[in-house]
PDB file of C-alpha atoms in Angstrom:
ATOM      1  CA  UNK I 249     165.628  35.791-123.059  1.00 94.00           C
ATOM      2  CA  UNK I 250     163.430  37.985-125.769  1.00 98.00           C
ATOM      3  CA  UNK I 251     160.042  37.493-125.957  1.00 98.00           C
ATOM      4  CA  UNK I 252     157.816  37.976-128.953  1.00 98.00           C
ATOM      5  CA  UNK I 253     154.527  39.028-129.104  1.00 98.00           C
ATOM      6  CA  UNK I 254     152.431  38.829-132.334  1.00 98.00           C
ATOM      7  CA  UNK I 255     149.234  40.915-132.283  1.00 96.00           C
ATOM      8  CA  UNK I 256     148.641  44.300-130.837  1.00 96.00           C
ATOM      9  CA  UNK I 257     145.161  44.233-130.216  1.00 93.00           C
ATOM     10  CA  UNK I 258     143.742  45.376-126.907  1.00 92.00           C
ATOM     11  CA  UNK I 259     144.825  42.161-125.117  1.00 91.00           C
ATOM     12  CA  UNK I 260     148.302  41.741-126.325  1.00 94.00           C
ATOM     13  CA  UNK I 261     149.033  45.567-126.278  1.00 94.00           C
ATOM     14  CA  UNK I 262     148.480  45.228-122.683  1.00 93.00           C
ATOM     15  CA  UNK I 263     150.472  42.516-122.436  1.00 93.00           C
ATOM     16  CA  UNK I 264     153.642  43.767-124.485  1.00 95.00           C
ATOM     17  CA  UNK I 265     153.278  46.852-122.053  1.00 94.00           C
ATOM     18  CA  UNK I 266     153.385  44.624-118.958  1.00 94.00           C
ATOM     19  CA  UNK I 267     156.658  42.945-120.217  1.00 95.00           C
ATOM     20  CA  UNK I 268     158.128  45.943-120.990  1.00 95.00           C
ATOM     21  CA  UNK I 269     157.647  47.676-118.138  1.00 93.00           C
ATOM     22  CA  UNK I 270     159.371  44.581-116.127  1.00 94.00           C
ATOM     23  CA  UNK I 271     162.315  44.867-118.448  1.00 95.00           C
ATOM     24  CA  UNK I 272     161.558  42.066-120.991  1.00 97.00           C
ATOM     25  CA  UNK I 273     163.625  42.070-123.744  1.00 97.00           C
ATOM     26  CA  UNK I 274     160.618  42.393-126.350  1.00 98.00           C
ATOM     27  CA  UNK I 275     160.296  42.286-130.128  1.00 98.00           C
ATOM     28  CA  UNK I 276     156.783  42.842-131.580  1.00 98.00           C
ATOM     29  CA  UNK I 277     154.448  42.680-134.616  1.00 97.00           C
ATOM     30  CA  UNK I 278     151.164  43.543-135.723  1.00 96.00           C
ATOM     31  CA  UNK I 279     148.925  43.994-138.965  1.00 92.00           C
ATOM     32  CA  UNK I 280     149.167  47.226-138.516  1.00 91.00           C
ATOM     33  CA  UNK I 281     152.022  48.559-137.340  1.00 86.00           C
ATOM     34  CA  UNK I 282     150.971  51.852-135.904  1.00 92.00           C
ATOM     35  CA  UNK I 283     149.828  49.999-133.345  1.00 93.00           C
ATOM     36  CA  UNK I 284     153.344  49.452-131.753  1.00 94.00           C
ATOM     37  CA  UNK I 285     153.764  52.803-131.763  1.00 94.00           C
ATOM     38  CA  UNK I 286     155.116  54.596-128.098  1.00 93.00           C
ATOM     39  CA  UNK I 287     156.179  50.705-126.433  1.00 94.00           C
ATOM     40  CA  UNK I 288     159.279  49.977-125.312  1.00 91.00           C
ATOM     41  CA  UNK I 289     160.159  47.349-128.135  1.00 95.00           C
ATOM     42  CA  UNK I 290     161.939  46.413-131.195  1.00 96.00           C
ATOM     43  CA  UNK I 291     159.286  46.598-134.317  1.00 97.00           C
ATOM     44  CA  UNK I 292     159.390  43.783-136.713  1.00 97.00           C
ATOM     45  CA  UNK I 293     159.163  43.549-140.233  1.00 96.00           C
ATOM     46  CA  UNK I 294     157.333  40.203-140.747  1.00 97.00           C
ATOM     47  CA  UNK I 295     156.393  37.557-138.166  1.00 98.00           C
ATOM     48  CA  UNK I 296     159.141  35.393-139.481  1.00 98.00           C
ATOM     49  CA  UNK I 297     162.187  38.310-138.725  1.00 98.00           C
ATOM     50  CA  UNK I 298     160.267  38.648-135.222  1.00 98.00           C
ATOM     51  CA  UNK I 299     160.665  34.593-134.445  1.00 98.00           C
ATOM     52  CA  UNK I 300     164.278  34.867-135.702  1.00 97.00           C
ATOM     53  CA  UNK I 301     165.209  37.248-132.857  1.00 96.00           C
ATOM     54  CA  UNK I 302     163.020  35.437-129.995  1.00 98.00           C
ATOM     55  CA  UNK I 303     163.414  32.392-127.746  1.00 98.00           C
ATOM     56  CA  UNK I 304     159.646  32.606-126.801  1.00 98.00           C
ATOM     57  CA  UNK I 305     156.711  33.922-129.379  1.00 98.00           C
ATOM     58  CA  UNK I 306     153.679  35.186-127.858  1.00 98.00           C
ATOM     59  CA  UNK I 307     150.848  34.829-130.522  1.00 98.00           C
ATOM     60  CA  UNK I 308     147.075  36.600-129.811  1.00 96.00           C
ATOM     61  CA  UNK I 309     145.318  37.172-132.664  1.00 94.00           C
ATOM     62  CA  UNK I 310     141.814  38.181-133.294  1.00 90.00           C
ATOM     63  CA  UNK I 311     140.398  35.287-135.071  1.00 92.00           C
ATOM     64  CA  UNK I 312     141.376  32.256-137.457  1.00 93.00           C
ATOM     65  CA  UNK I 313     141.599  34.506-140.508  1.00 93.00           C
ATOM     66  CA  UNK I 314     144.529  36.446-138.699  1.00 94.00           C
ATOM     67  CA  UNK I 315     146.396  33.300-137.542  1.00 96.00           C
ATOM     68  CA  UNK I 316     145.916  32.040-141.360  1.00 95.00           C
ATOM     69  CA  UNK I 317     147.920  35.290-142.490  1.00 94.00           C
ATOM     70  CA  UNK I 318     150.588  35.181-139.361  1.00 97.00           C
ATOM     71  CA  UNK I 319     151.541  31.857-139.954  1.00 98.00           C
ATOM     72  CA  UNK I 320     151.419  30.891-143.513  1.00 97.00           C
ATOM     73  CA  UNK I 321     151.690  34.511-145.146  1.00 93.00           C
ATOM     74  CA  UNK I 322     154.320  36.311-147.068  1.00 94.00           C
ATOM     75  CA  UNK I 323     157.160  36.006-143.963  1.00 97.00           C
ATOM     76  CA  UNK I 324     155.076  33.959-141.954  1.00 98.00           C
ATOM     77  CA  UNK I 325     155.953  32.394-138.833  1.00 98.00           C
ATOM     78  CA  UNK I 326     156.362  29.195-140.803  1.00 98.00           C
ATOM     79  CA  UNK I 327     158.375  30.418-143.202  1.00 98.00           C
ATOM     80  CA  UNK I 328     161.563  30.252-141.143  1.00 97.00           C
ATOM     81  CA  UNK I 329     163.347  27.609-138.749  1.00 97.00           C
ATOM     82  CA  UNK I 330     161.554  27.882-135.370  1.00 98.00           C
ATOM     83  CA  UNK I 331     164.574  25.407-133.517  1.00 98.00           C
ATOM     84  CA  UNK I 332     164.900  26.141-130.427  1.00 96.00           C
ATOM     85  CA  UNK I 333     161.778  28.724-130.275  1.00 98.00           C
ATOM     86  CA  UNK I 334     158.919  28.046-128.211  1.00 98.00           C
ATOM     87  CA  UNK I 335     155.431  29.248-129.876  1.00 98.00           C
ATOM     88  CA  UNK I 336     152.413  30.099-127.449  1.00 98.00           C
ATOM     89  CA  UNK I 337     149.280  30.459-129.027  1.00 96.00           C
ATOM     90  CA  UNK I 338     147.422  32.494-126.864  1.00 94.00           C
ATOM     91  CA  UNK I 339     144.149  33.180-129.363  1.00 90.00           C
ATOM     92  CA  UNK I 340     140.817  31.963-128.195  1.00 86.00           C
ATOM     93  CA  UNK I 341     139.604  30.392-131.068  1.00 88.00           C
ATOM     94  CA  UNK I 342     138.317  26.596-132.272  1.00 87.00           C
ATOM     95  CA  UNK I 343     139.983  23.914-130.711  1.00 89.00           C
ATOM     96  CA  UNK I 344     140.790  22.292-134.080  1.00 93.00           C
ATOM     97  CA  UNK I 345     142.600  25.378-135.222  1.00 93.00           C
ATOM     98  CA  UNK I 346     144.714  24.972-132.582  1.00 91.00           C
ATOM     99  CA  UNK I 347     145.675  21.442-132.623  1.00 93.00           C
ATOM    100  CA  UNK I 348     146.151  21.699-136.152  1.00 96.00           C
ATOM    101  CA  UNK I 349     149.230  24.239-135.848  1.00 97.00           C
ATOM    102  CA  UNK I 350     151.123  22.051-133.377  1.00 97.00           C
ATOM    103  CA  UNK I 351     152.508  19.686-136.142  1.00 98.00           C
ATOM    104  CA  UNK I 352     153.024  22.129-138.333  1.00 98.00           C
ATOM    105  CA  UNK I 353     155.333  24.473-135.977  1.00 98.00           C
ATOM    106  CA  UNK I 354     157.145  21.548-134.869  1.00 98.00           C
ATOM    107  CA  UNK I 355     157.889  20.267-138.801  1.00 98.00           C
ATOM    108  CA  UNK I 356     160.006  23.308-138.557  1.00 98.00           C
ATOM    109  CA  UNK I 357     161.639  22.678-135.229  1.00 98.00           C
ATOM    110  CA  UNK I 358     159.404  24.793-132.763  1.00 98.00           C
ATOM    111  CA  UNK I 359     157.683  23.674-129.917  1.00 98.00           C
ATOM    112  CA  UNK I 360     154.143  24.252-129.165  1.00 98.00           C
ATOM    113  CA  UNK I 361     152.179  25.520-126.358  1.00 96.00           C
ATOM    114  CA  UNK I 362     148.415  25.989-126.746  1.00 94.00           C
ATOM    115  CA  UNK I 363     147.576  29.001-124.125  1.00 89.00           C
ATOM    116  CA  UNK I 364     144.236  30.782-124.830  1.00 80.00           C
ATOM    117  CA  UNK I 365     143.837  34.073-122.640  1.00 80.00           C
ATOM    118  CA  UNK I 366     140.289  34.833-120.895  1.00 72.00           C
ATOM    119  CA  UNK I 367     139.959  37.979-119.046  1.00 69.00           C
ATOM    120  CA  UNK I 368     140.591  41.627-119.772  1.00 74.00           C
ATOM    121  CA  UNK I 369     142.694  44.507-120.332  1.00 75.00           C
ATOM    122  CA  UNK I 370     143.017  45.469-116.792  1.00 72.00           C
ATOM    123  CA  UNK I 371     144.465  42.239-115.713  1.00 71.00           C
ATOM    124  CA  UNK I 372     147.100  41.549-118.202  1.00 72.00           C
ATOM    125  CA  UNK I 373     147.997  45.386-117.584  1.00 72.00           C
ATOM    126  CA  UNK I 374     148.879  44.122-113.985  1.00 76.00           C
ATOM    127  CA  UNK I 375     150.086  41.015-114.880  1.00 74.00           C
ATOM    128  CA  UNK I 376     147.394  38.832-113.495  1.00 69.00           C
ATOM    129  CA  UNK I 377     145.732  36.376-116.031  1.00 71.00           C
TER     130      UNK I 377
END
């Protein structure tokens, strides 16, 4: 199984270093790419090349604006067939932003897990939130 994670912020830096110190088969993306730099994973292009390699996409973003650009931007998630994929949106943000992206990544075959993350860096580092 490879495992996606989109967002390299403190949280899902941690996390993407957890995995890949267990051996996950990872694939990641970020805004800014230099942010990937030194972890033990593939670096994708777009968010839409990244869900094309993965079974299961770990999404934690910093706030609506970001999930706006992940999803729907130029090679956004959307943008390609999720069948088969399994989306987790880990971002804490308003419940109706949320529920409103279930539908949509299901119109394009995904499913949908809502997931939001409290806690901090030290946890996810040891696997524990």
């Amino acid at each position: 199984m490879t495992v996606g994670i989109l967002g390299l912020g403190k949280m899902g830096r941690a996390m993407a270093e957890r995995l890949a110190e267990d051996g996950v088969d990872l694939v990641v993306w970020n805004r800014s790419p230099g942010k990937a730099e030194g972890l033990a994973a593939k670096v994708a292009e777009t968010p839409a090349e990244l869900a094309e390699t993965c079974d299961v996409i770990l999404s934690i973003l910093s706030d609506d604006a970001a999930i706006a650009t992940v999803y729907d931007g130029d090679g956004g998630l959307l943008s390609t067939d999720l069948a088969g994929k399994t989306v987790v949106e880990m971002t804490t943000t308003a419940p109706e932003t949320t529920r409103a992206l279930e539908p949509r990544v299901q119109a394009v075959g995904g499913h949908f897990l809502e997931c939001p993350v409290g806690g901090t860096v030290g946890p996810a580092l040891k696997g524990a939130l």
